[in-house]
DNA sequence: CGTGAACTTGAGATTTCTCAAGCGGGGTGG
DNA sequence: CCACCCCGCTTGAGAAATCTCAAGTTCACG
């Protein structure tokens, strides 16, 4: 249950055995199932505990008064959804995108472990700064990239982040987003998102149906998204992706039409 | 020299005398002057020290290959510009907006102080999460608000943040941004920014000339920007702003035409 | 007085949005 | 087992926001 969190914390640098067991000791309760669409973390102050996403995918979002929604990130298994809640009130919510499992970690335990194990504190800081970097990158997209580049960029990012938690299978990742989700992430209307998506499909860059993203032309997708993964700070995980770089043509074709 | 940093760290909760002197001990070197436009922090790995902005205003930004720029925030005095550098490489740069003074804090001292003084660590976490919240709020703007609302919102935000470091004078703040800066912050073209700015002026909401922002109609500005300051997590500082809420009509007029 | 940066204006081009309607497939109640 | 329904996807067409290009203005400064 803790393995994704460990993987996550160690994705920027290894922890010692003592640190690993300290992290493992953070989780005491059982995993709790969450139905898709449920709000897991609400705006406002929280009881004295964090929520750890054990399984499934989630979305971090803010609603505006008249129903507009901005999605800010897509947490993956092993992410602590409200580390912010340890230090201050939450100013946004997190909802389950798919069926999820979550478990709790007390704020006190987080603070104690950070103090007793500086390596764990460092790992949490890196986790937080990486998420910050993702926010900035989305800002760059919404401020300075076309709809097409934004969509391609988000797909690249999700392929990398999901691959880091073992969800990449050949050139496919589970990406259960509706076109409405994409639109609310990227500041677009659903209609426009739909049209851009069609063009990416027609050009043989991706397939995106049934909650699954298939990368048909990784180089083309990176190029369309002006994608440079430096901001994700996932150095070693990147090499894993190179398998994706040059699938054989016939496999590509089978995947595209499957 | 350290006072803005202390003020900044304590803006979400007081520090004990011991913690305050520990923070004061972080700064050992002299302040160094920086000319406007200079890049203070560069993308990539840093020498083992952080940069503390002592005086002046800065901008956090990223350049795209073809010259497009996205500005991500405007650090104010007392901000540590590259706390991220303690834990990982910088993925963006920070440049001086005005003439600035900076000083350095060694990464080792930051880590040591965080470990020895949990209250300081907490304050740094709150600082980091508050900046994250600002990034998210800008995402909301660029994704889901009109040009007019984005501009008004940025003005509201800067009024509050600058007031928190003592730069609000009656209803004016020094805001030495060009229309190009505004555009690159909000994802707009300069031409459009110019036109929206004109309409805000014509309607008597603000004056914005000569590097100075004058708030003529605070309620109107907040409304135009759909501004809710909750995300800034500056509870006590907010009350200070209420003075701004209802300036007397004749003072408004003098200020508007000054 | 010349120069450059920032600001302003006009006009046409694009991107993206909104509204409105139709389609399709999976799930459910009869 | 089938009809219906809902949600998500798709399409069309006109409207709106915003962009680009290009030229002019203002003002501080040397």
Coordinates of C-alpha atoms (C1' of nucleotides) in Angstrom, one line a residue:
Chain A
X1 CA 0.0 0.0 0.0
X2 CA 2.9 2.2 0.8
X3 CA 5.0 1.1 -2.2
X4 CA 3.9 3.9 -4.6
X5 CA 4.6 6.5 -2.0
X6 CA 8.1 5.1 -1.5
X7 CA 8.6 4.9 -5.2
X8 CA 7.4 8.5 -5.5
X9 CA 9.6 9.8 -2.8
X10 CA 12.6 8.0 -4.1
X11 CA 12.1 9.0 -7.7
X12 CA 14.4 11.9 -7.1
X13 CA 16.9 10.2 -4.8
X14 CA 17.2 7.0 -2.8
X15 CA 16.2 6.7 0.9
X16 CA 18.1 4.7 3.4
X17 CA 16.5 1.6 4.9
X18 CA 15.7 3.5 8.1
X19 CA 14.1 6.3 6.2
X20 CA 12.1 3.8 4.1
X21 CA 10.7 2.1 7.2
X22 CA 9.9 5.5 8.7
X23 CA 7.9 6.3 5.6
X24 CA 6.2 2.9 5.8
X25 CA 5.3 3.5 9.4
X26 CA 3.4 6.7 8.4
X27 CA 0.5 4.6 7.2
X28 CA -1.3 2.8 9.9
X29 CA -4.9 2.6 8.8
X30 CA -6.5 0.4 6.1
X31 CA -7.1 1.6 2.5
X32 CA -10.5 3.0 1.9
X33 CA -12.3 2.7 -1.5
X34 CA -13.5 5.8 -3.2
X35 CA -16.1 6.0 -5.9
X36 CA -15.3 7.9 -9.1
X37 CA -16.3 11.5 -8.9
X38 CA -16.2 11.7 -5.1
X39 CA -14.5 14.7 -3.6
X40 CA -11.7 13.2 -1.6
X41 CA -10.2 16.4 -0.2
X42 CA -12.3 19.5 0.3
X43 CA -11.5 23.2 0.3
X44 CA -11.0 24.5 3.9
X45 CA -9.4 23.1 7.0
X46 CA -8.9 19.4 7.3
X47 CA -9.0 17.1 10.2
X48 CA -5.5 16.5 11.4
X49 CA -4.5 14.1 8.7
X50 CA -3.4 13.9 5.0
X51 CA -4.8 11.7 2.3
X52 CA -2.5 9.4 0.5
X53 CA -3.7 8.2 -2.9
X54 CA -2.9 4.5 -3.0
X55 CA -4.6 3.5 -6.2
X56 CA -6.5 5.2 -9.0
X57 CA -6.2 8.6 -10.5
X58 CA -7.5 12.0 -9.1
X59 CA -7.9 15.5 -10.1
X60 CA -7.0 18.7 -8.3
X61 CA -9.4 21.5 -9.2
X62 CA -11.1 24.8 -8.3
X63 CA -14.6 25.7 -9.1
X64 CA -15.6 29.3 -9.9
X65 CA -19.0 30.6 -8.7
X66 CA -20.8 30.2 -12.1
X67 CA -19.7 26.7 -12.8
X68 CA -16.4 27.3 -14.6
X69 CA -13.8 24.8 -13.5
X70 CA -10.1 24.8 -13.6
X71 CA -8.2 21.5 -13.2
X72 CA -4.7 22.0 -11.9
X73 CA -3.1 18.6 -11.9
X74 CA -3.8 14.9 -12.0
X75 CA -2.4 13.2 -8.9
X76 CA -1.2 9.6 -9.4
X77 CA -0.9 6.7 -7.0
X78 CA 1.7 7.5 -4.3
X79 CA 0.9 11.2 -4.2
X80 CA -0.1 12.9 -0.9
X81 CA -3.1 14.9 -2.0
X82 CA -3.0 17.5 0.7
X83 CA 0.4 17.9 2.1
X84 CA -0.5 21.6 2.1
X85 CA -3.1 20.8 4.8
X86 CA -0.3 20.0 7.3
X87 CA 0.7 23.7 7.3
X88 CA -2.4 25.7 6.2
X89 CA -5.9 25.4 5.0
X90 CA -6.6 23.8 1.6
X91 CA -7.6 26.4 -1.0
X92 CA -8.9 23.9 -3.5
X93 CA -10.3 20.4 -3.7
X94 CA -9.2 17.0 -5.0
X95 CA -11.7 14.5 -6.5
X96 CA -11.5 10.9 -7.6
X97 CA -11.2 10.6 -11.4
X98 CA -11.5 6.8 -11.3
X99 CA -12.3 4.4 -8.6
X100 CA -9.6 5.0 -6.0
X101 CA -8.2 3.7 -2.8
X102 CA -6.9 6.2 -0.2
X103 CA -5.4 6.0 3.2
X104 CA -4.6 8.5 5.9
X105 CA -1.5 9.9 7.5
X106 CA -1.7 12.1 10.5
X107 CA -0.3 15.5 10.3
X108 CA 1.6 14.9 13.5
X109 CA 3.3 11.8 12.0
X110 CA 4.3 13.7 8.9
X111 CA 5.9 16.5 11.0
X112 CA 7.6 14.0 13.3
X113 CA 9.0 11.9 10.5
X114 CA 10.2 15.0 8.7
X115 CA 12.1 16.1 11.8
X116 CA 13.5 12.7 12.6
X117 CA 14.5 11.8 9.1
X118 CA 15.9 14.8 7.1
X119 CA 16.2 12.6 4.0
X120 CA 12.4 12.1 4.1
X121 CA 11.9 15.8 4.6
X122 CA 14.1 16.5 1.5
X123 CA 12.1 14.0 -0.5
X124 CA 8.8 15.7 0.5
X125 CA 10.3 19.0 -0.5
X126 CA 11.3 17.7 -3.9
X127 CA 7.8 16.3 -4.3
X128 CA 6.3 19.6 -3.5
X129 CA 8.6 21.6 -5.7
X130 CA 8.1 19.2 -8.6
X131 CA 4.4 19.8 -8.3
X132 CA 5.0 23.5 -8.3
X133 CA 7.1 23.1 -11.5
X134 CA 4.2 21.3 -13.1
X135 CA 1.9 24.2 -12.2
X136 CA 4.3 26.6 -13.8
X137 CA 4.6 24.5 -16.9
X138 CA 0.8 24.5 -17.3
X139 CA 1.0 28.3 -16.9
X140 CA 3.4 28.4 -19.8
X141 CA 1.0 26.3 -21.8
X142 CA -2.1 28.3 -21.1
X143 CA -0.3 31.6 -21.5
X144 CA 1.9 31.0 -24.5
X145 CA 1.0 27.8 -26.4
X146 CA -1.7 27.0 -28.9
X147 CA -4.5 24.6 -28.1
X148 CA -2.8 21.9 -30.1
X149 CA 0.5 22.3 -28.2
X150 CA -1.3 22.3 -24.9
X151 CA -3.1 19.1 -25.5
X152 CA 0.0 17.4 -26.9
X153 CA 2.0 18.6 -23.9
X154 CA -0.5 17.3 -21.4
X155 CA -0.4 14.0 -23.1
X156 CA 3.4 13.9 -23.0
X157 CA 3.4 14.8 -19.3
X158 CA 0.9 12.2 -18.4
X159 CA 2.7 9.5 -20.3
X160 CA 5.8 10.3 -18.3
X161 CA 4.1 10.6 -14.9
X162 CA 2.0 7.5 -15.3
X163 CA 5.0 5.6 -16.6
X164 CA 6.8 6.5 -13.4
X165 CA 4.2 4.7 -11.3
X166 CA 4.3 1.7 -13.6
X167 CA 1.1 2.4 -15.6
X168 CA 2.8 2.6 -19.1
X169 CA 2.2 -0.6 -21.0
X170 CA 4.1 -0.7 -24.3
X171 CA 3.0 2.7 -25.7
X172 CA -0.3 2.9 -23.8
X173 CA -1.4 4.5 -20.6
X174 CA -4.7 4.5 -18.8
X175 CA -5.9 8.1 -19.1
X176 CA -9.6 8.2 -18.2
X177 CA -10.2 11.8 -19.1
X178 CA -13.2 13.1 -20.9
X179 CA -12.8 15.9 -23.4
X180 CA -14.4 18.1 -20.7
X181 CA -11.6 17.3 -18.3
X182 CA -9.0 18.1 -21.0
X183 CA -10.8 21.4 -21.7
X184 CA -11.0 22.3 -18.0
X185 CA -7.3 21.6 -17.6
X186 CA -6.1 23.6 -20.5
X187 CA -8.5 26.5 -20.6
X188 CA -10.3 25.5 -23.8
X189 CA -13.9 24.8 -24.8
X190 CA -15.0 21.3 -25.3
X191 CA -15.8 21.9 -28.9
X192 CA -12.3 23.2 -29.7
X193 CA -10.7 20.4 -27.7
X194 CA -12.7 17.9 -29.8
X195 CA -11.5 19.4 -33.0
X196 CA -7.9 19.5 -32.1
X197 CA -8.0 16.0 -30.8
X198 CA -9.4 14.9 -34.1
X199 CA -6.6 16.5 -36.0
X200 CA -4.0 14.8 -33.7
X201 CA -5.7 11.5 -34.4
X202 CA -6.0 12.1 -38.1
X203 CA -2.3 12.8 -38.3
X204 CA -1.5 9.5 -36.7
X205 CA 0.1 11.0 -33.6
X206 CA -2.1 9.4 -30.9
X207 CA -5.2 7.4 -30.3
X208 CA -7.3 8.5 -27.4
X209 CA -10.5 6.4 -26.7
X210 CA -12.0 4.5 -24.0
X211 CA -9.9 6.0 -21.3
X212 CA -6.7 4.9 -22.9
X213 CA -4.1 7.0 -24.6
X214 CA -2.0 5.2 -27.2
X215 CA 1.1 7.0 -28.3
X216 CA 1.6 6.3 -32.0
X217 CA 4.2 8.8 -32.8
X218 CA 6.1 9.8 -29.7
X219 CA 8.5 12.1 -31.4
X220 CA 5.7 13.8 -33.2
X221 CA 3.8 14.2 -30.0
X222 CA 6.7 15.7 -28.2
X223 CA 7.3 18.1 -31.1
X224 CA 3.6 19.1 -31.2
X225 CA 3.7 19.8 -27.5
X226 CA 7.1 21.6 -27.5
X227 CA 7.7 19.1 -24.7
X228 CA 10.9 19.2 -22.7
X229 CA 10.6 17.0 -19.6
X230 CA 13.3 18.8 -17.6
X231 CA 10.7 20.4 -15.3
X232 CA 9.5 17.0 -14.2
X233 CA 12.9 16.3 -12.6
X234 CA 12.6 12.6 -13.3
X235 CA 16.1 12.0 -14.7
X236 CA 16.4 8.3 -14.3
X237 CA 12.8 7.5 -15.2
X238 CA 13.3 9.2 -18.6
X239 CA 15.6 6.5 -20.0
X240 CA 12.7 4.0 -19.5
X241 CA 10.8 6.0 -22.0
X242 CA 13.2 5.6 -24.8
X243 CA 11.7 2.3 -25.6
X244 CA 8.7 4.3 -26.6
X245 CA 10.8 6.4 -29.0
X246 CA 11.0 4.1 -31.9
X247 CA 8.4 1.4 -32.1
X248 CA 8.6 -0.7 -35.2
X249 CA 6.2 0.4 -37.9
X250 CA 4.1 -2.7 -38.0
X251 CA 3.5 -2.6 -34.3
X252 CA 2.5 1.0 -34.6
X253 CA 0.0 0.1 -37.2
X254 CA -1.5 -2.7 -35.1
X255 CA -1.7 -0.4 -32.1
X256 CA -3.3 2.4 -34.0
X257 CA -6.1 0.3 -35.4
X258 CA -6.6 -1.9 -32.4
Chain B
X1 CA 18.4 43.4 5.9
X2 CA 16.7 40.3 7.3
X3 CA 13.6 42.1 8.5
X4 CA 11.5 41.5 5.3
X5 CA 12.4 37.8 5.5
X6 CA 11.2 37.7 9.1
X7 CA 8.1 39.6 8.3
X8 CA 7.5 37.2 5.4
X9 CA 8.0 34.1 7.4
X10 CA 5.9 35.4 10.2
X11 CA 3.1 36.5 8.0
X12 CA 1.4 33.2 8.6
X13 CA 2.3 32.7 12.2
X14 CA 4.7 34.1 14.8
X15 CA 8.1 32.7 15.4
X16 CA 9.7 32.4 18.9
X17 CA 12.6 34.7 19.7
X18 CA 15.0 31.7 19.3
X19 CA 13.6 31.0 15.9
X20 CA 13.8 34.6 14.9
X21 CA 17.5 34.8 15.8
X22 CA 18.1 31.5 14.0
X23 CA 16.6 33.1 10.9
X24 CA 18.6 36.2 11.4
X25 CA 21.7 34.1 11.6
X26 CA 21.1 32.7 8.1
X27 CA 22.3 35.8 6.5
X28 CA 26.0 36.4 6.9
X29 CA 27.2 38.2 3.8
X30 CA 26.6 41.8 2.8
X31 CA 23.8 42.9 0.5
X32 CA 24.8 43.1 -3.1
X33 CA 23.2 45.6 -5.5
X34 CA 21.6 44.3 -8.8
X35 CA 20.8 46.4 -11.8
X36 CA 17.3 46.2 -13.3
X37 CA 17.0 43.6 -15.9
X38 CA 19.8 41.4 -14.6
X39 CA 19.1 37.7 -14.3
X40 CA 19.6 37.0 -10.6
X41 CA 18.9 33.3 -10.6
X42 CA 19.5 31.2 -13.7
X43 CA 18.0 28.0 -14.8
X44 CA 20.2 25.0 -14.0
X45 CA 22.1 24.0 -10.9
X46 CA 23.2 26.7 -8.5
X47 CA 26.2 27.0 -6.3
X48 CA 25.4 25.9 -2.8
X49 CA 23.4 28.9 -1.8
X50 CA 20.1 30.6 -2.1
X51 CA 19.4 34.2 -3.1
X52 CA 17.3 36.3 -0.7
X53 CA 15.7 39.4 -2.2
X54 CA 16.4 42.2 0.3
X55 CA 15.1 45.1 -1.6
X56 CA 13.4 45.8 -5.0
X57 CA 11.1 43.7 -7.1
X58 CA 11.8 40.7 -9.3
X59 CA 10.2 38.4 -11.8
X60 CA 10.2 34.7 -12.1
X61 CA 10.0 33.6 -15.7
X62 CA 10.6 31.1 -18.4
X63 CA 11.6 31.7 -22.0
X64 CA 10.5 29.6 -24.9
X65 CA 12.9 29.0 -27.8
X66 CA 11.4 31.5 -30.1
X67 CA 11.3 34.4 -27.7
X68 CA 7.9 33.9 -26.1
X69 CA 8.1 34.5 -22.4
X70 CA 5.9 33.4 -19.5
X71 CA 6.2 35.3 -16.3
X72 CA 5.2 33.2 -13.3
X73 CA 5.3 35.5 -10.3
X74 CA 6.7 38.7 -9.0
X75 CA 8.8 38.1 -5.9
X76 CA 8.8 40.8 -3.3
X77 CA 11.4 41.8 -0.7
X78 CA 11.8 39.0 1.9
X79 CA 11.3 36.3 -0.7
X80 CA 13.9 33.5 -1.1
X81 CA 14.1 33.4 -4.9
X82 CA 15.4 29.8 -5.2
X83 CA 14.5 27.7 -2.2
X84 CA 13.9 25.1 -4.8
X85 CA 17.6 25.1 -5.5
X86 CA 18.3 23.6 -2.0
X87 CA 16.6 20.4 -3.2
X88 CA 16.9 20.3 -7.0
X89 CA 18.0 22.2 -10.0
X90 CA 16.1 25.3 -11.0
X91 CA 13.9 24.9 -14.0
X92 CA 13.4 28.6 -14.6
X93 CA 15.1 31.9 -13.9
X94 CA 14.5 35.0 -11.8
X95 CA 15.4 38.5 -13.0
X96 CA 15.5 41.9 -11.4
X97 CA 12.5 44.1 -12.3
X98 CA 13.8 47.2 -10.5
X99 CA 17.2 47.9 -9.0
X100 CA 17.5 45.3 -6.3
X101 CA 19.6 44.2 -3.4
X102 CA 20.2 40.6 -2.7
X103 CA 22.1 38.5 -0.2
X104 CA 23.0 34.9 0.0
X105 CA 22.1 32.0 2.3
X106 CA 23.9 28.8 2.1
X107 CA 21.9 25.7 1.4
X108 CA 23.6 24.0 4.3
X109 CA 22.4 26.7 6.7
X110 CA 18.9 26.4 5.4
X111 CA 18.8 22.7 6.0
X112 CA 20.4 23.0 9.4
X113 CA 18.0 25.7 10.5
X114 CA 15.0 23.8 9.3
X115 CA 16.1 20.8 11.2
X116 CA 17.0 22.7 14.4
X117 CA 13.9 24.9 14.4
X118 CA 10.8 23.1 13.2
X119 CA 8.9 26.4 13.5
X120 CA 11.1 27.9 10.8
X121 CA 10.7 24.8 8.7
X122 CA 6.9 25.2 9.0
X123 CA 7.2 28.8 8.0
X124 CA 9.2 27.9 4.9
X125 CA 6.7 25.3 4.0
X126 CA 3.9 27.8 4.3
X127 CA 5.8 30.2 2.1
X128 CA 6.3 27.5 -0.5
X129 CA 2.7 26.4 -0.5
X130 CA 1.5 30.0 -0.7
X131 CA 3.6 30.5 -3.8
X132 CA 2.1 27.3 -5.2
X133 CA -1.3 28.6 -4.5
X134 CA -0.5 31.7 -6.4
X135 CA 0.6 29.7 -9.4
X136 CA -2.7 27.8 -9.3
X137 CA -4.6 31.1 -9.1
X138 CA -2.8 32.3 -12.2
X139 CA -3.8 29.1 -13.9
X140 CA -7.4 29.7 -13.0
X141 CA -7.0 33.2 -14.6
X142 CA -5.4 32.1 -17.8
X143 CA -7.7 29.1 -18.1
X144 CA -11.0 30.5 -17.2
X145 CA -11.0 34.3 -16.9
X146 CA -11.3 37.1 -19.5
X147 CA -8.4 39.5 -20.2
X148 CA -10.1 42.1 -18.1
X149 CA -10.5 39.9 -15.1
X150 CA -7.0 38.6 -15.3
X151 CA -5.5 42.1 -15.3
X152 CA -7.7 43.3 -12.5
X153 CA -7.0 40.1 -10.5
X154 CA -3.2 40.6 -10.9
X155 CA -3.5 44.2 -9.7
X156 CA -5.5 43.1 -6.7
X157 CA -2.9 40.4 -5.9
X158 CA 0.0 42.8 -6.2
X159 CA -1.7 45.4 -4.0
X160 CA -2.1 42.8 -1.3
X161 CA 1.3 41.3 -1.6
X162 CA 3.1 44.6 -1.7
X163 CA 1.1 45.9 1.1
X164 CA 2.3 43.0 3.2
X165 CA 5.8 44.2 2.8
X166 CA 4.9 47.8 3.6
X167 CA 4.8 49.1 0.1
X168 CA 1.2 50.3 0.1
X169 CA 1.0 54.0 0.6
X170 CA -2.6 55.2 0.9
X171 CA -4.1 53.6 -2.2
X172 CA -0.9 53.4 -4.2
X173 CA 1.7 50.7 -4.7
X174 CA 4.9 50.9 -6.7
X175 CA 4.3 48.5 -9.6
X176 CA 7.0 49.0 -12.2
X177 CA 5.6 46.7 -14.8
X178 CA 5.4 47.5 -18.5
X179 CA 2.4 46.5 -20.5
X180 CA 4.7 43.8 -22.0
X181 CA 5.3 42.4 -18.5
X182 CA 1.6 42.3 -17.9
X183 CA 1.0 40.6 -21.2
X184 CA 3.7 38.0 -20.5
X185 CA 2.2 37.3 -17.1
X186 CA -1.3 36.8 -18.2
X187 CA -1.0 35.2 -21.6
X188 CA -2.1 38.3 -23.6
X189 CA -0.8 40.4 -26.5
X190 CA 0.5 43.8 -25.7
X191 CA -2.1 45.4 -27.9
X192 CA -4.9 43.7 -26.1
X193 CA -3.5 44.5 -22.7
X194 CA -3.2 48.1 -23.7
X195 CA -6.9 48.3 -24.7
X196 CA -8.1 46.6 -21.6
X197 CA -6.0 48.8 -19.4
X198 CA -7.5 51.8 -21.1
X199 CA -11.0 50.7 -20.4
X200 CA -10.1 50.1 -16.7
X201 CA -8.8 53.6 -16.6
X202 CA -11.7 55.1 -18.4
X203 CA -14.1 53.5 -16.0
X204 CA -12.2 55.0 -13.1
X205 CA -11.1 51.8 -11.5
X206 CA -7.4 52.4 -11.5
X207 CA -4.6 54.6 -12.6
X208 CA -1.5 52.9 -13.8
X209 CA 1.3 55.1 -15.0
X210 CA 4.9 55.8 -14.2
X211 CA 5.4 52.5 -12.5
X212 CA 2.8 53.3 -9.9
X213 CA -0.6 51.6 -9.5
X214 CA -3.3 53.8 -7.9
X215 CA -6.4 52.0 -6.8
X216 CA -9.3 54.4 -7.3
X217 CA -12.2 51.9 -6.9
X218 CA -11.0 48.9 -4.8
X219 CA -14.4 47.3 -4.7
X220 CA -14.7 47.7 -8.5
X221 CA -11.3 46.3 -9.0
X222 CA -12.0 43.3 -6.9
X223 CA -15.2 42.7 -8.7
X224 CA -13.7 43.0 -12.1
X225 CA -11.0 40.6 -11.1
X226 CA -13.4 38.1 -9.4
X227 CA -10.8 38.5 -6.6
X228 CA -11.0 36.4 -3.5
X229 CA -7.8 36.7 -1.4
X230 CA -8.3 33.4 0.4
X231 CA -5.6 31.7 -1.7
X232 CA -2.9 34.2 -0.4
X233 CA -3.4 32.9 3.1
X234 CA -2.7 36.3 4.6
X235 CA -5.5 36.6 7.1
X236 CA -4.3 39.2 9.4
X237 CA -2.8 41.4 6.7
X238 CA -6.2 41.6 5.0
X239 CA -7.7 43.8 7.7
X240 CA -5.0 46.4 7.0
X241 CA -6.5 46.7 3.5
X242 CA -9.9 47.7 4.7
X243 CA -8.6 51.3 4.8
X244 CA -8.5 51.0 1.1
X245 CA -12.1 50.0 0.8
X246 CA -13.7 53.3 1.2
X247 CA -11.5 56.3 0.5
X248 CA -13.4 59.6 0.6
X249 CA -14.6 60.8 -2.8
X250 CA -12.6 63.9 -2.9
X251 CA -9.4 62.1 -2.1
X252 CA -10.1 59.7 -4.8
X253 CA -10.5 62.5 -7.3
X254 CA -7.2 64.1 -6.3
X255 CA -5.5 60.8 -6.6
X256 CA -7.0 59.9 -9.9
X257 CA -5.9 63.1 -11.5
X258 CA -2.6 63.5 -9.8
Chain C
dC1 C1' 17.6 67.9 -30.7
dG2 C1' 18.0 63.0 -31.6
dT3 C1' 16.9 58.4 -30.0
dG4 C1' 14.8 54.5 -28.0
dA5 C1' 11.5 52.3 -25.2
dA6 C1' 7.0 52.2 -24.1
dC7 C1' 2.5 53.3 -25.2
dT8 C1' -1.3 54.0 -28.5
dT9 C1' -4.2 53.4 -32.6
dG10 C1' -6.3 51.2 -36.7
dA11 C1' -7.6 47.4 -39.4
dG12 C1' -7.9 42.9 -40.9
dA13 C1' -6.8 38.0 -39.7
dT14 C1' -7.2 34.0 -36.5
dT15 C1' -8.1 31.4 -32.9
dT16 C1' -11.2 30.0 -30.1
dC17 C1' -16.0 30.3 -28.2
dT18 C1' -21.0 29.7 -28.0
dC19 C1' -25.1 27.9 -29.3
dA20 C1' -27.7 24.3 -31.2
dA21 C1' -28.4 20.1 -32.9
dG22 C1' -27.4 15.2 -34.0
dC23 C1' -25.0 10.9 -33.1
dG24 C1' -23.6 6.6 -30.6
dG25 C1' -23.0 3.3 -27.2
dG26 C1' -23.5 1.4 -22.7
dG27 C1' -26.6 0.7 -19.0
dT28 C1' -31.2 0.2 -17.1
dG29 C1' -36.0 -0.5 -16.3
dG30 C1' -39.9 -2.7 -18.3
Chain D
dC1 C1' -34.7 -8.9 -24.8
dC2 C1' -35.7 -4.5 -26.2
dA3 C1' -36.6 0.4 -26.0
dC4 C1' -35.1 4.3 -23.9
dC5 C1' -32.0 7.4 -21.9
dC6 C1' -28.0 9.7 -20.6
dC7 C1' -23.5 11.0 -21.2
dG8 C1' -19.9 12.0 -23.9
dC9 C1' -18.6 12.8 -28.5
dT10 C1' -19.2 15.2 -33.0
dT11 C1' -20.7 18.6 -36.4
dG12 C1' -22.1 23.1 -38.3
dA13 C1' -22.3 28.0 -38.3
dG14 C1' -22.0 32.4 -36.7
dA15 C1' -20.0 35.4 -33.0
dA16 C1' -16.6 37.0 -29.9
dA17 C1' -12.2 37.6 -28.0
dT18 C1' -7.9 38.1 -29.0
dC19 C1' -3.9 38.4 -32.2
dT20 C1' -0.8 40.3 -35.7
dC21 C1' 1.0 43.7 -38.4
dA22 C1' 2.0 48.3 -39.2
dA23 C1' 2.3 52.9 -38.2
dG24 C1' 2.2 56.8 -35.2
dT25 C1' 2.8 59.2 -30.6
dT26 C1' 4.9 60.4 -26.2
dC27 C1' 8.2 61.1 -23.1
dA28 C1' 12.5 60.6 -20.6
dC29 C1' 17.2 60.9 -21.4
dG30 C1' 21.6 61.8 -23.4

